[in-house]
Structure formats: structure tokens, C-alpha cells
mmCIF file of C-alpha atoms in Angstrom:
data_model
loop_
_atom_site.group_PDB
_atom_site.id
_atom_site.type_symbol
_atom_site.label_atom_id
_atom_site.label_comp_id
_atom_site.label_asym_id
_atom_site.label_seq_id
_atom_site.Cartn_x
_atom_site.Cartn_y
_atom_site.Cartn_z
ATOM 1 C CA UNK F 153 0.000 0.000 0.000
ATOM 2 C CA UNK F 154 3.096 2.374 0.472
ATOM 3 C CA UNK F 155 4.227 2.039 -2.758
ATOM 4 C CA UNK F 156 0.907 3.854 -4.825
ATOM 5 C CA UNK F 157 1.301 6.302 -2.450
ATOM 6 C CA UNK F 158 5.148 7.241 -3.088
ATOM 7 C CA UNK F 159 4.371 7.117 -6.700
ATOM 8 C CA UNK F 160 1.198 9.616 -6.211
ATOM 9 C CA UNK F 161 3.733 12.037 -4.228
ATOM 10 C CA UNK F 162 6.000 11.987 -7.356
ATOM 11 C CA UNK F 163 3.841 12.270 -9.493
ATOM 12 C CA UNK F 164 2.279 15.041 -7.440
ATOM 13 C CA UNK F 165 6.031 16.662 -7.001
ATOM 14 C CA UNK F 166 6.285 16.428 -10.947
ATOM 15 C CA UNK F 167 3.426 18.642 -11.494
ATOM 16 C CA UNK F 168 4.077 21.087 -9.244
ATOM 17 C CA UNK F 169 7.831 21.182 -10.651
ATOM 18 C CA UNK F 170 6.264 21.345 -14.243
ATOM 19 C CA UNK F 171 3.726 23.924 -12.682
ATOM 20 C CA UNK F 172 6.396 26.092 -11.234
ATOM 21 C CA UNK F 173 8.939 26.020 -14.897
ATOM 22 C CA UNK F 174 5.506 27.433 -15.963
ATOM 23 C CA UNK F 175 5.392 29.821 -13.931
ATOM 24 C CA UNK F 176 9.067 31.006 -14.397
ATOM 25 C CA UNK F 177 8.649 31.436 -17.935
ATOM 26 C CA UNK F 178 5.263 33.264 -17.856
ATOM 27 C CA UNK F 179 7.380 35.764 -15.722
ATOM 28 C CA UNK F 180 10.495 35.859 -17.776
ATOM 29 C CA UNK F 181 8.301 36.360 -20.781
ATOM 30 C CA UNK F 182 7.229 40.026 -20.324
ATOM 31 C CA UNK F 183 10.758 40.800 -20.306
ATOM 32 C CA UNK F 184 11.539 38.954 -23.678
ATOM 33 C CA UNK F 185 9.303 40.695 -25.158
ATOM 34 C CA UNK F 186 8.888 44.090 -25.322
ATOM 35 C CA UNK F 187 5.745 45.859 -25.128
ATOM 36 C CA UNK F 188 4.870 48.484 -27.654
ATOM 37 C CA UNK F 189 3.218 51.926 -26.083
ATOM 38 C CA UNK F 190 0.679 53.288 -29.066
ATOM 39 C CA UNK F 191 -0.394 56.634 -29.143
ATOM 40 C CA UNK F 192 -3.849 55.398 -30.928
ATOM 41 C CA UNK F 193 -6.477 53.354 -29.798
ATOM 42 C CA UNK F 194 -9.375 51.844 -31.888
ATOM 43 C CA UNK F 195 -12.482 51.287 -30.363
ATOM 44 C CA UNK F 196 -16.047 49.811 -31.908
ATOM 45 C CA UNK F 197 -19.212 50.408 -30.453
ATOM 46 C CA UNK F 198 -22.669 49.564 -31.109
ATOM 47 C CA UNK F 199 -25.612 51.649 -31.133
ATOM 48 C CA UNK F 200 -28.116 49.069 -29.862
ATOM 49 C CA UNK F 201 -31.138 50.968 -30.808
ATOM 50 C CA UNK F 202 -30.079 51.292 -34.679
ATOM 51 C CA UNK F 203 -28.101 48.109 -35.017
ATOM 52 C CA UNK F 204 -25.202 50.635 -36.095
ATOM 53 C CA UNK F 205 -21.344 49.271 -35.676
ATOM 54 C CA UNK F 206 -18.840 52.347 -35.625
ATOM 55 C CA UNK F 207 -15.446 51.977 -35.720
ATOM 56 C CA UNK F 208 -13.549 55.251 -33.883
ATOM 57 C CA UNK F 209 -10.125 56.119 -33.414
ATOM 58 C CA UNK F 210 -8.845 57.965 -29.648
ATOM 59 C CA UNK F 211 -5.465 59.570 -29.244
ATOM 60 C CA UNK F 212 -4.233 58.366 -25.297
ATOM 61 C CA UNK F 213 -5.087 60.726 -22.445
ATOM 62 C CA UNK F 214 -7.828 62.410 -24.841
ATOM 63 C CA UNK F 215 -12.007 61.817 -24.950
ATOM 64 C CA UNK F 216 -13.916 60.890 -27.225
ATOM 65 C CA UNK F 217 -17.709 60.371 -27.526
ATOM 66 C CA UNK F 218 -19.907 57.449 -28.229
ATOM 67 C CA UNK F 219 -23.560 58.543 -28.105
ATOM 68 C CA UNK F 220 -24.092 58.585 -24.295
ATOM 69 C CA UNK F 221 -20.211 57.437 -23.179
ATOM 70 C CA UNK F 222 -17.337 59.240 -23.114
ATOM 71 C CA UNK F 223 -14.529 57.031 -23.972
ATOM 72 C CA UNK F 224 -10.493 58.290 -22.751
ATOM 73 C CA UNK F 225 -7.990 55.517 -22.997
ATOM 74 C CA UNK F 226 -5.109 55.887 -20.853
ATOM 75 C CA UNK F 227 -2.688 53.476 -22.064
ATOM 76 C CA UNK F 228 -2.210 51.193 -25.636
ATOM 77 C CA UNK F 229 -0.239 48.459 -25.317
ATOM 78 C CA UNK F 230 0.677 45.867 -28.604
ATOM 79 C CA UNK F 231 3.453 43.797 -29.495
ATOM 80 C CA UNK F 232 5.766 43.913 -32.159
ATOM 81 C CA UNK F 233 4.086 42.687 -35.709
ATOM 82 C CA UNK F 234 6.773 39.161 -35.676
ATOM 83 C CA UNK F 235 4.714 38.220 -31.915
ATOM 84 C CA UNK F 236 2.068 36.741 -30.983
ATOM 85 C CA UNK F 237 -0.869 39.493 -30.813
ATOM 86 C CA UNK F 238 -1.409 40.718 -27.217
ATOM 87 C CA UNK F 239 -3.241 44.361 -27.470
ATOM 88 C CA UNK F 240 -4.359 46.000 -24.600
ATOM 89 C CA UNK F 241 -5.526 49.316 -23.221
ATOM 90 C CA UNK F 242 -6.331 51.151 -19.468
ATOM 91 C CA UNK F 243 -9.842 52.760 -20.323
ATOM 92 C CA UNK F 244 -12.124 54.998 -18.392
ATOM 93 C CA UNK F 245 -15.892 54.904 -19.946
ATOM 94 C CA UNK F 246 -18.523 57.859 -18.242
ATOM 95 C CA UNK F 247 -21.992 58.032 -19.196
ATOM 96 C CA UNK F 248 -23.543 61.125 -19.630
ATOM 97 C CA UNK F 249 -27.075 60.465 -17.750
ATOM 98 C CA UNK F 250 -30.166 62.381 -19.038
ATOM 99 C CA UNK F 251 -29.702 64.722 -16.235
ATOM 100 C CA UNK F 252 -26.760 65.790 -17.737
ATOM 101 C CA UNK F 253 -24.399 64.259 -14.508
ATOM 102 C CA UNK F 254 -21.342 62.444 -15.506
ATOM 103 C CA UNK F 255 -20.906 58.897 -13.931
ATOM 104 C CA UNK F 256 -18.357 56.426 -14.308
ATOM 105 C CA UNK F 257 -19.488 53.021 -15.369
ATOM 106 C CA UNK F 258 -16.038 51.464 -16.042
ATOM 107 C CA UNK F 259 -12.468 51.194 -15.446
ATOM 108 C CA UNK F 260 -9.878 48.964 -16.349
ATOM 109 C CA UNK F 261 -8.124 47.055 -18.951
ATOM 110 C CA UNK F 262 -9.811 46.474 -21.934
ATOM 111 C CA UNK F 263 -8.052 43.078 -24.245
ATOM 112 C CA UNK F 264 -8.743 43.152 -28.176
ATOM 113 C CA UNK F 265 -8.253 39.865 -28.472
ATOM 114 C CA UNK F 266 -11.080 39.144 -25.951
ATOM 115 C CA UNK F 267 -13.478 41.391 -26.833
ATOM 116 C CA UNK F 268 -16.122 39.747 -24.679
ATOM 117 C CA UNK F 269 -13.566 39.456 -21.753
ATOM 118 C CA UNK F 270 -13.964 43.152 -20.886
ATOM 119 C CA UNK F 271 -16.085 44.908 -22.876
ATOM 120 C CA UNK F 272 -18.439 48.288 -21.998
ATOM 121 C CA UNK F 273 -21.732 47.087 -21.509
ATOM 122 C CA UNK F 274 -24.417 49.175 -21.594
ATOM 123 C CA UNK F 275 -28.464 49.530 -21.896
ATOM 124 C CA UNK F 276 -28.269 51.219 -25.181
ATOM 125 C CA UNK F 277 -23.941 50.989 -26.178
ATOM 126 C CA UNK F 278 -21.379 48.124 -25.999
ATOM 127 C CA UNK F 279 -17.949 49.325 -26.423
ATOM 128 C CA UNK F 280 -14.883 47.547 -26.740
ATOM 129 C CA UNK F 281 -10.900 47.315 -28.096
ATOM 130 C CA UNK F 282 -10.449 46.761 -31.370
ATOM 131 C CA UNK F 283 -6.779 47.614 -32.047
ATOM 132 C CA UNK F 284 -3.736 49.230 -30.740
ATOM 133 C CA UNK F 285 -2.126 52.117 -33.933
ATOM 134 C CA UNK F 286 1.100 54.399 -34.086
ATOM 135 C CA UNK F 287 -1.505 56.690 -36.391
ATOM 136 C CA UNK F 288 -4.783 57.193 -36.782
ATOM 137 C CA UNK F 289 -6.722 58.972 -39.885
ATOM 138 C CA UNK F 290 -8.315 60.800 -37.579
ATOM 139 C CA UNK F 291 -6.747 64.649 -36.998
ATOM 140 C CA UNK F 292 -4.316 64.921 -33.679
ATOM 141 C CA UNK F 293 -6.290 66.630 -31.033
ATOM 142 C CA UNK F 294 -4.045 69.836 -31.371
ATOM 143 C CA UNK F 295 -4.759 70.241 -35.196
ATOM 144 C CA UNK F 296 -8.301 69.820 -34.196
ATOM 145 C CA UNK F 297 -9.025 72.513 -31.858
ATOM 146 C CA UNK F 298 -7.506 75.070 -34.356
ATOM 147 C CA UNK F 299 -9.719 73.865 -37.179
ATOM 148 C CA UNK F 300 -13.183 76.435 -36.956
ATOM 149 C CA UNK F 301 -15.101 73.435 -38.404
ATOM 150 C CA UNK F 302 -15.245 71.449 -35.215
ATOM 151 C CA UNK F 303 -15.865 74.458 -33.458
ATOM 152 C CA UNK F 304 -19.624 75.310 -35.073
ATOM 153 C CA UNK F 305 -20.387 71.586 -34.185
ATOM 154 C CA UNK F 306 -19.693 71.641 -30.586
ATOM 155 C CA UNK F 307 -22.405 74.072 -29.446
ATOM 156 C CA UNK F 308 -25.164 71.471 -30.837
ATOM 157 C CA UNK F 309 -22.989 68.592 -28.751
ATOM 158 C CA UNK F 310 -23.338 70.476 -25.477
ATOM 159 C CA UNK F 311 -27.184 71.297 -25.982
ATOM 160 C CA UNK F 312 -28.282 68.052 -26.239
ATOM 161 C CA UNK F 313 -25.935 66.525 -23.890
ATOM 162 C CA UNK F 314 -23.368 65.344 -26.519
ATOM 163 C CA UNK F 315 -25.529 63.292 -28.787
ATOM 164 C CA UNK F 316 -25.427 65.402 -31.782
ATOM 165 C CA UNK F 317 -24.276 63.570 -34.767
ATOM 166 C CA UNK F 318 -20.080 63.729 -35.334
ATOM 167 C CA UNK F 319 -17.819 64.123 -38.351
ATOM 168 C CA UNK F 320 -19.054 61.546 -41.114
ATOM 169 C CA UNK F 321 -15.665 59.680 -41.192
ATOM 170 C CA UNK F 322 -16.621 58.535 -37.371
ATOM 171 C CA UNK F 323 -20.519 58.213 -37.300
ATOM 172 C CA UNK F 324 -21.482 58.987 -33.716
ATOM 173 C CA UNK F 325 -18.058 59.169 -31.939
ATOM 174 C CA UNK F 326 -17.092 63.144 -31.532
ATOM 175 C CA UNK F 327 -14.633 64.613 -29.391
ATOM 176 C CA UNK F 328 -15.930 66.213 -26.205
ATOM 177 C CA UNK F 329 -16.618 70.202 -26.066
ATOM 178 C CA UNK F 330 -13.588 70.804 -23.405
ATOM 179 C CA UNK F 331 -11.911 72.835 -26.130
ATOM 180 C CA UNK F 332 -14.862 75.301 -26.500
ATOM 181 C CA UNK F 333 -14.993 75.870 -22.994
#
């Protein structure tokens, strides 16, 4: 009867041994690999009421809006294009509530290759990472606030609460009215 149990502890011993190489090279890996900081992240949302799927571009550390939330990524993270694909991003998501208060409904890290794992989701939007870019389409948010064009479309955004329609190139995703302040 001894001898099943000195072959369980072994074989219990060679798991955790296999378990803890594991371990050492999940940690080791980070540092093999270098992480790429973007300054562009790619979001799609969908309007749940209209069925509508918009792709939008955000610059880090800047907002953007998606019908009711206000989407400002802090961080994009990617790997080099030879790796594996491991894209990631620190977002804050507010909601702009009919009585015009600001609330946040989420914070945290946001995986594109899980959409589902993190993903905004809300009565009437679902938000989520799509990709991590070093360049977006979309103008820098310096180049924007000098443009006048942007400028006659903010007044609309803050009378309705920021669901006036945005630049065609982005559907319903407009940058917030901070710069006509």
C-alpha cells in the first residue's frame, strides 16, 4: 500500500515542478518581449437601438464620444508585428445620464483579443478594443481645436448633452466640447 502512495507524491512533485517552470517562464516572458506603447487606440461600439457598428479612433489621455459614453484611454499596449498578438488598453468609460451628470461606469483594462472578456456594456452601447495604432486617420487633437469646423459643431454637442451627430468619417463618436470651454 506504500508504494501507490510514493508514486502519487511523485507524481504530485512532478506537477508542481512542471507547474512552477511554468510559472518562471510566464514571468520571464514580459521581459523577452517588449511591449509596444501606441499613441492610438481603436475602439467599436454599437448603437443598440439602430443596429449601427462604428469603428472610432482615440489619441491616449484624450475623450472621445460614443452617443451617451465618453470614452479616454489611458494606455495602448501591442506587441511587435513578428509576436504573438497581445493588445491591450487602461480605459475609463462615463456616461452622460439624461440629467446631464457624468458617472463612471467602467475602469480597467480592456483586451482586443477578448473582446467579450472586458467589454463596456451598456443599456443602449457596448464598447470595446479593437486595435492598438502608431496613427490614426483621424486629426491629432491639437490640429483639431484650431480647425473652426469642429468648433460650429460643438455648441449642438453640449445642448443636447453630446448626442449630436459627429464628423461623417466617425458616425457617432465626436470629441468632447472641453476645447470650446
Amino acid at each position: 500500500m506504500k508504494i501507490p502512495g510514493r508514486i502519487q507524491i511523485g507524481a504530485t512533485a512532478a506537477v508542481a515542478a512542471m507547474l512552477a517552470g511554468c510559472v518562471l517562464a510566464s514571468a520571464a516572458e514580459p521581459s523577452a518581449v517588449a511591449r509596444v506603447a501606441n499613441p492610438v487606440a481603436e475602439f467599436a461600439g454599437i448603437d443598440k437601438i439602430t443596429g449601427r457598428i462604428i469603428t472610432f479612433d482615440v489619441y491616449i489621455n484624450e475623450t472621445v464620444q460614443f452617443g451617451a459614453l465618453q470614452v479616454t484611454p489611458r494606455i495602448c499596449y501591442s506587441r511587435p508585428g513578428a509576436e504573438e498578438p497581445k493588445t491591450d488598453s487602461f480605459v475609463e468609460v462615463d456616461e452622460i445620464t439624461l440629467d446631464r451628470k457624468i458617472r463612471r461606469i467602467f475602469t480597467g483594462w480592456m483586451f482586443a483579443e477578448s473582446p467579450g472578456l472586458n467589454a463596456v456594456e451598456h443599456p443602449v452601447y457596448d464598447v470595446w478594443l479593437k486595435a492598438c495604432k502608431q496613427k490614426s486617420d483621424v486629426p491629432a487633437p491639437g490640429s483639431a481645436k484650431a480647425a473652426p469646423a469642429p468648433a460650429q459643431n460643438e455648441p449642438d454637442q453640449n445642448q443636447d448633452g453630446g448626442a449630436a451627430a459627429a464628423p461623417a468619417d466617425t458616425g457617432s463618436a465626436a470629441p468632447d466640447g472641453d476645447s470650446a470651454d
